[in-house]
mmCIF file of C-alpha atoms in Angstrom:
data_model
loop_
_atom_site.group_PDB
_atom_site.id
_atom_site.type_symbol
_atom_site.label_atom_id
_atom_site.label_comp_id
_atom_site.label_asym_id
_atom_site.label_seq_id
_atom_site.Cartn_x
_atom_site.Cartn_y
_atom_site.Cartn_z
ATOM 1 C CA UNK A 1 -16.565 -8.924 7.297
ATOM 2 C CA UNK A 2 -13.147 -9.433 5.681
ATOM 3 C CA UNK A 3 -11.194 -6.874 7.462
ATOM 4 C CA UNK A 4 -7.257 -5.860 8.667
ATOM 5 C CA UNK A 5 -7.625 -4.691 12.221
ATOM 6 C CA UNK A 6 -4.508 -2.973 14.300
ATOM 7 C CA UNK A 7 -4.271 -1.646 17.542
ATOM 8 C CA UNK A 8 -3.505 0.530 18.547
ATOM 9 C CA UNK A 9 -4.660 3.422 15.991
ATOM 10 C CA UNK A 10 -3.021 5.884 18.444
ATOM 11 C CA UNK A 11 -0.034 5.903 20.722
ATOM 12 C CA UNK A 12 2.200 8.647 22.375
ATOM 13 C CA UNK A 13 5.625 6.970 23.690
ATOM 14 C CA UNK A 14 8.892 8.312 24.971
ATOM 15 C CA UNK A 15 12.144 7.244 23.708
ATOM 16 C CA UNK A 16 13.320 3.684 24.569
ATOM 17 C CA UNK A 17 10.127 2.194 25.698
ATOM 18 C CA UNK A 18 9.714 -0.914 23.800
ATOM 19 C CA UNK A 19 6.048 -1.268 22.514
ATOM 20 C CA UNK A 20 4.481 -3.277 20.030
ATOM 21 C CA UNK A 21 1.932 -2.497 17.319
ATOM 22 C CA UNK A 22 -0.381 -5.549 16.513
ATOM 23 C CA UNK A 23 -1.918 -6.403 13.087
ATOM 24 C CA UNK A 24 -4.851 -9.333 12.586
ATOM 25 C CA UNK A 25 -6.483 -10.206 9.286
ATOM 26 C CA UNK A 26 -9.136 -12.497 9.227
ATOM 27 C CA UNK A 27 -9.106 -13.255 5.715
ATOM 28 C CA UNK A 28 -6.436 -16.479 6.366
ATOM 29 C CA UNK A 29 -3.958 -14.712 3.790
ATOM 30 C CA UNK A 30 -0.751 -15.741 3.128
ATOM 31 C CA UNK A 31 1.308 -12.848 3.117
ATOM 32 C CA UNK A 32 1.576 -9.443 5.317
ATOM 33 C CA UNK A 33 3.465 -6.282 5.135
ATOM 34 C CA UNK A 34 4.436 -3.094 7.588
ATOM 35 C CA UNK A 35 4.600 -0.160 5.938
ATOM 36 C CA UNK A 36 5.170 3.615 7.487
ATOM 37 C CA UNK A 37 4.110 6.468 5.599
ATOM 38 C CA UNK A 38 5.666 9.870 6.164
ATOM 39 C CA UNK A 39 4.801 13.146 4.594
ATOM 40 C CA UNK A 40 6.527 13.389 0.929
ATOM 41 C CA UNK A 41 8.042 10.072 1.098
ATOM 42 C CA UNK A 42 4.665 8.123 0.473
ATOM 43 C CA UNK A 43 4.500 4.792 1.577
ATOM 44 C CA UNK A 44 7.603 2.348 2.171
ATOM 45 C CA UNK A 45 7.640 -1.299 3.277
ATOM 46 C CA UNK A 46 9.204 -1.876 6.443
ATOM 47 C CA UNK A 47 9.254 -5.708 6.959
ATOM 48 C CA UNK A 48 6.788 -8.150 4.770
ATOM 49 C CA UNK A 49 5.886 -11.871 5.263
ATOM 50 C CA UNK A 50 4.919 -14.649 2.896
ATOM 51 C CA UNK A 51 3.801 -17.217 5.630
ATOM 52 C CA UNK A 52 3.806 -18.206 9.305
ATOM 53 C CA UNK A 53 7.941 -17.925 10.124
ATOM 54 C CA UNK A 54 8.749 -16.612 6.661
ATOM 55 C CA UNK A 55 9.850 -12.928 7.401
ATOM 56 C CA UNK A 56 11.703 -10.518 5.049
ATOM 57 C CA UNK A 57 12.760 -7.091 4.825
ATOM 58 C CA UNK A 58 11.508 -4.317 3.606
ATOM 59 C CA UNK A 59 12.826 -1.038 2.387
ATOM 60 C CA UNK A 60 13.105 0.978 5.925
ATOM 61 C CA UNK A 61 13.345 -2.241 8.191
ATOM 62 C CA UNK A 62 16.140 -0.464 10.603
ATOM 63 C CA UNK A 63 14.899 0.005 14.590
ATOM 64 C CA UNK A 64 11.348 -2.902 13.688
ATOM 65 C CA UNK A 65 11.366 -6.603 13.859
ATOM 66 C CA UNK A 66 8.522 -8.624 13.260
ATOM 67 C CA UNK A 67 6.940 -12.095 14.075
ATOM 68 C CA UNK A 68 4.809 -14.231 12.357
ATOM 69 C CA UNK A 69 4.158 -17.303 14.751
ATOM 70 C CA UNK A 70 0.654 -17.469 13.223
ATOM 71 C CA UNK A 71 -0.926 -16.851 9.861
ATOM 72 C CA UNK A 72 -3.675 -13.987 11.546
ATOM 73 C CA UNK A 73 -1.208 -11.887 12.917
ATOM 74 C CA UNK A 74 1.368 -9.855 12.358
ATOM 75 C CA UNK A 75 2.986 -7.550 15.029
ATOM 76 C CA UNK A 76 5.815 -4.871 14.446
ATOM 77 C CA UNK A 77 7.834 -4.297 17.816
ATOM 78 C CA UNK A 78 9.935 -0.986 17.984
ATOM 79 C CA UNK A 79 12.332 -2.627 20.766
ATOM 80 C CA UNK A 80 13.979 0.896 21.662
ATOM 81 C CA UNK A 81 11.805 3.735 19.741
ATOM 82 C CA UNK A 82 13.358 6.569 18.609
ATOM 83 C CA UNK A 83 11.569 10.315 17.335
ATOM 84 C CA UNK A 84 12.574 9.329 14.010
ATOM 85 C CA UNK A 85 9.832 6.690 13.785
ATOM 86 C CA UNK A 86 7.120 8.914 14.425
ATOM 87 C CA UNK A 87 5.025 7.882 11.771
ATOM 88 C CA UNK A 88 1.702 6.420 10.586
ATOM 89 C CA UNK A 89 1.892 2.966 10.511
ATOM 90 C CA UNK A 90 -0.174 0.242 8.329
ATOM 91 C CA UNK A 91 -0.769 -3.206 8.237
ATOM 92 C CA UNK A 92 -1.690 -5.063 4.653
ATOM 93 C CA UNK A 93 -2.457 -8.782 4.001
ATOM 94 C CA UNK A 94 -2.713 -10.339 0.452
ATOM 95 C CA UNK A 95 -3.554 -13.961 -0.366
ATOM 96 C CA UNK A 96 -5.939 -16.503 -1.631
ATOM 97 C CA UNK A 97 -8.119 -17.437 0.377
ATOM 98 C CA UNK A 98 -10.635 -14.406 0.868
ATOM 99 C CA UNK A 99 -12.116 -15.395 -2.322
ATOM 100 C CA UNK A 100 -11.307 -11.921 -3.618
ATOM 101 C CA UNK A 101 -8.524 -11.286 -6.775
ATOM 102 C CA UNK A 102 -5.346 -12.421 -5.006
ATOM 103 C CA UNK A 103 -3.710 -9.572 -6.785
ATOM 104 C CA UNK A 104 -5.784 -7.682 -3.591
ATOM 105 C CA UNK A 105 -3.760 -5.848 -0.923
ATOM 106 C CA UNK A 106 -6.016 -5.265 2.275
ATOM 107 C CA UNK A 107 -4.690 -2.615 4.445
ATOM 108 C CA UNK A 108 -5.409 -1.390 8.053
ATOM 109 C CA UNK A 109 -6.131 1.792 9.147
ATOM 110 C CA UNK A 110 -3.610 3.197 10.550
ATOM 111 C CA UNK A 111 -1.267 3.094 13.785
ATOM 112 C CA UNK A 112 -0.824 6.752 14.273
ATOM 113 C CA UNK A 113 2.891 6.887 16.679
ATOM 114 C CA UNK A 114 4.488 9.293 18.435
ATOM 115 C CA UNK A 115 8.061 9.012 19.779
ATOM 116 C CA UNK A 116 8.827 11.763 22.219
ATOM 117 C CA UNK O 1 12.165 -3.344 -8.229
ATOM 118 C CA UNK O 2 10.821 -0.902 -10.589
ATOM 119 C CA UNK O 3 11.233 2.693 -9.487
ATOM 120 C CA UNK O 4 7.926 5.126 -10.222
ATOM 121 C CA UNK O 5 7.378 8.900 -11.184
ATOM 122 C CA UNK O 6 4.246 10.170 -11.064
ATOM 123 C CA UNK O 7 2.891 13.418 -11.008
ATOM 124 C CA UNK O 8 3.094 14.612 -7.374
ATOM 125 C CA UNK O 9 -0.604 17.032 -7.991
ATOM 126 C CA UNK O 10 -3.032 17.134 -10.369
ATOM 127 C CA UNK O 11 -6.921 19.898 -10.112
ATOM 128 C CA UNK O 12 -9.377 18.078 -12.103
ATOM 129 C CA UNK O 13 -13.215 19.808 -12.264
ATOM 130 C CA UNK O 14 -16.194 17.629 -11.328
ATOM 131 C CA UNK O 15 -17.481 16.070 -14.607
ATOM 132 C CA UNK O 16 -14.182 15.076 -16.775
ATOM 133 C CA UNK O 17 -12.407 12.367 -17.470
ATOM 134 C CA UNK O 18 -8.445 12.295 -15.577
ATOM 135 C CA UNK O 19 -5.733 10.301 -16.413
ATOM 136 C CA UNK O 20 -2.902 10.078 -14.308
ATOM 137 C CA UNK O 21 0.425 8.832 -15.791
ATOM 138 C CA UNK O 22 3.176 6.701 -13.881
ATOM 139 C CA UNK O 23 6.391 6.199 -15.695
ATOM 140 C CA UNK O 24 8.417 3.103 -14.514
ATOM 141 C CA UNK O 25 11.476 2.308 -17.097
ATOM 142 C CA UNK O 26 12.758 -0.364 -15.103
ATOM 143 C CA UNK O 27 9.757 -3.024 -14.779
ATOM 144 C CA UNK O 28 10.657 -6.461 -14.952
ATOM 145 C CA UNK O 29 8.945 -9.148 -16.504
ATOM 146 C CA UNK O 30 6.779 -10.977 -13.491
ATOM 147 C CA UNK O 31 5.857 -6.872 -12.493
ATOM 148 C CA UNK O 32 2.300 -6.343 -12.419
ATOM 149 C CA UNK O 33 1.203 -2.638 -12.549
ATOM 150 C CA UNK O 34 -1.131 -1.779 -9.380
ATOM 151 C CA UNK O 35 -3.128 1.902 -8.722
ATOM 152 C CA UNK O 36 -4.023 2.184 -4.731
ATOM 153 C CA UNK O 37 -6.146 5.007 -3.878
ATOM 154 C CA UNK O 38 -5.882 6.657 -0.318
ATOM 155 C CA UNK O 39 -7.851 9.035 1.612
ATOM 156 C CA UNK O 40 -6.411 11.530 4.385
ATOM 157 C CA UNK O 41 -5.865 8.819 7.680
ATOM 158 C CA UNK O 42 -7.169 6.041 6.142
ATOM 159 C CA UNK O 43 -5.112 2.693 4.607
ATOM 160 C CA UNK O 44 -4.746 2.413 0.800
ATOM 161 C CA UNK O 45 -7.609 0.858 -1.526
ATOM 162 C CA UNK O 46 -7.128 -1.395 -4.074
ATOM 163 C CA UNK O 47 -8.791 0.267 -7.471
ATOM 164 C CA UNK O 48 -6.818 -1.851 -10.393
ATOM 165 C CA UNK O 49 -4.361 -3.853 -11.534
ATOM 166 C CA UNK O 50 -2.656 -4.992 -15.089
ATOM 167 C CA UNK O 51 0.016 -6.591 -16.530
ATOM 168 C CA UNK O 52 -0.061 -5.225 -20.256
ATOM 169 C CA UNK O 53 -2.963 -3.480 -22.988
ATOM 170 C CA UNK O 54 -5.831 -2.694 -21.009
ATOM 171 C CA UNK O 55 -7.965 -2.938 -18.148
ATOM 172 C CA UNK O 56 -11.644 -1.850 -16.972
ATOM 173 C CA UNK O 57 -13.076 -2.501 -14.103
ATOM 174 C CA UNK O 58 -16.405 -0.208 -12.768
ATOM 175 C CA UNK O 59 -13.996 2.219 -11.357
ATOM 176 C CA UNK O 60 -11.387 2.646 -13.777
ATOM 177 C CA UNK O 61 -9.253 1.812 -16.467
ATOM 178 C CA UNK O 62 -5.537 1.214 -16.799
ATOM 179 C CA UNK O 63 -3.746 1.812 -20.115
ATOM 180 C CA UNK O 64 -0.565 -0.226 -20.541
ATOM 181 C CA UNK O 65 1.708 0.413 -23.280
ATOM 182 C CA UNK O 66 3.309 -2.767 -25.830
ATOM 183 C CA UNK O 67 6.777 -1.693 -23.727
ATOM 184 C CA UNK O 68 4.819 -1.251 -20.396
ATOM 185 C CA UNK O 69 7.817 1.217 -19.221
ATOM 186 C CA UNK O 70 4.735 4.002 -18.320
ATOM 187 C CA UNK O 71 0.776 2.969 -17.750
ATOM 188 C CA UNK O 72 -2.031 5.502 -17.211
ATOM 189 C CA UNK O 73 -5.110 5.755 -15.161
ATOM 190 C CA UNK O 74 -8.067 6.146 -16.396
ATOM 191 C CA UNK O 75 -11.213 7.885 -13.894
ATOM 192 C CA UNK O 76 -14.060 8.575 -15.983
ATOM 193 C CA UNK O 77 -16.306 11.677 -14.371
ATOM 194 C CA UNK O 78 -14.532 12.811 -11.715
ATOM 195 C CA UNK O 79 -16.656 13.434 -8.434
ATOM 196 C CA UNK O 80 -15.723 15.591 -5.122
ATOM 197 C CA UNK O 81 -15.452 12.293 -3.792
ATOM 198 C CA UNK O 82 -12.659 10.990 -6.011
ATOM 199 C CA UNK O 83 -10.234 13.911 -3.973
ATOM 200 C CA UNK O 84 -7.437 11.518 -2.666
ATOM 201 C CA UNK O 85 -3.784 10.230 -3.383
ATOM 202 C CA UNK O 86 -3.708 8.189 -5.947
ATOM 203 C CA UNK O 87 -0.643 5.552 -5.722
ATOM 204 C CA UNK O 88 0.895 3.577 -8.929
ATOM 205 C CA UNK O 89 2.737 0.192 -7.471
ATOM 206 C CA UNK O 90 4.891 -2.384 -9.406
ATOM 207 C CA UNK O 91 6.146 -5.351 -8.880
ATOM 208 C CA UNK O 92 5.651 -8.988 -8.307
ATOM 209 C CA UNK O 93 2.690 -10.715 -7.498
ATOM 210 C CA UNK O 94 3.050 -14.215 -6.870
ATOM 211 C CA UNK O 95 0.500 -16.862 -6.655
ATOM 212 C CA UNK O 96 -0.379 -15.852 -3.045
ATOM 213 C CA UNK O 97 0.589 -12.061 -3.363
ATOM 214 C CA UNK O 98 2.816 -9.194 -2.717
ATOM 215 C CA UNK O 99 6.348 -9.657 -1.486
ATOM 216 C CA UNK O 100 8.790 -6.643 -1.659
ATOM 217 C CA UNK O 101 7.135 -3.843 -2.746
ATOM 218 C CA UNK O 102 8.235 -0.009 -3.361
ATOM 219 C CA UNK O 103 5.336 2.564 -3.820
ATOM 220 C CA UNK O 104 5.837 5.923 -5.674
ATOM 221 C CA UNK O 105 5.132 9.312 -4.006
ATOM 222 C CA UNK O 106 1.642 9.537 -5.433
ATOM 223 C CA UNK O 107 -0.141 11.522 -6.851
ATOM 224 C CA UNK O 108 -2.576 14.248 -5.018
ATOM 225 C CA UNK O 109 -6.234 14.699 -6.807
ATOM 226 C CA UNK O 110 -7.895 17.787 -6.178
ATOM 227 C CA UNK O 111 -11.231 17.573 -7.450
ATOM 228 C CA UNK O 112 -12.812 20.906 -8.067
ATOM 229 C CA UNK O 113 -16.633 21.851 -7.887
#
């Protein structure tokens, strides 16, 4: 089953404790994005990547970096979280390779963090 | 990248057609018009996507304008289960997918019995 998995779906942290959320598609796409979604602000793209070592940013990429070392996955590390990124956090992969349109973004669901 | 306005609610009874309007002034020329729809905790879903006139799929439709600055989609009989945020996205799409993208607030169907 062509699927986005993360993990994990819920975490409670305290300030400063560097953690990282992980993101695997199975689908061999090319690209991946990390968005957050927050109430009223919808969703906005935090970092995005259009292949293995090709990283970009985003619209919100302050406090995340991101790694692509292979085309699967996809982690976001919060090196020194702060209660501002409490947020729900997803994972999306697009590409051609699934077979599906390419125009297709696959998203996870969900990283659910709390920063205390 | 193209900003987007869309409604942020819209109460719709079981049975009728809705359209839901996104205005976007600013599109570009390689910008592709995309509709996500999302459920509460659960990651977007892809419903359709256009570039100008108009599209069908077995879901929806999306109405595109000769200037593209607005499009509109299209759910024919609304059920309960169409209650969800409906998202309007543009931007480019290149030959292996999204790159920078900026979604709009989206818009909040209430379906009503």
């Amino acid at each position: 089953e062509a699927q986005v998995t993360q993990n994990p779906r819920y975490l409670i942290t305290v300030t400063g404790k560097k953690l990282t959320v992980t993101c695997s598609q199975n689908m061999n796409h090319e690209y991946m994005s990390w968005y957050r979604q927050d109430p009223g602000l919808g969703l906005r793209q935090i970092y995005y990547s259009m292949n293995v070592e090709v990283t970009d940013k985003g619209d919100v990429p302050e406090g995340y970096k991101v790694s692509r070392k292979e085309k699967r996955n996809f982690p976001l590390i919060l090196e020194s979280p702060s209660p501002n990124q409490t947020s729900l956090y997803f994972c999306a992969s697009s590409g051609l390779a699934s077979g599906k349109r390419k125009e297709t973004q696959y998203f996870g669901p969900g990283t659910r963090l709390l920063v205390l | 990248l193209a900003k987007t306005t869309q409604p942020i609610s819209m109460d719709s009874y079981e049975g009728q057609e809705v359209n839901i309007t996104c205005s976007h002034n600013n599109i570009a020329t390689n910008d592709y018009i995309t509709w996500y729809q999302q459920f509460p905790s659960q990651g977007p879903r892809f419903i359709i996507q256009g570039y100008k006139t108009k599209v069908t799929n077995e879901v929806a439709s999306l109405f595109i304008p000769a200037d593209r600055k607005s499009s509109t989609l299209s759910l024919p009989r609304v059920s309960l289960s169409d209650t969800a945020v409906y998202y309007c996205l543009v931007g480019p799409v290149s030959s292996g997918g999204y790159q920078k993208v900026t979604f709009g607030t989206g818009t909040k169907l209430q379906v009503i019995p």
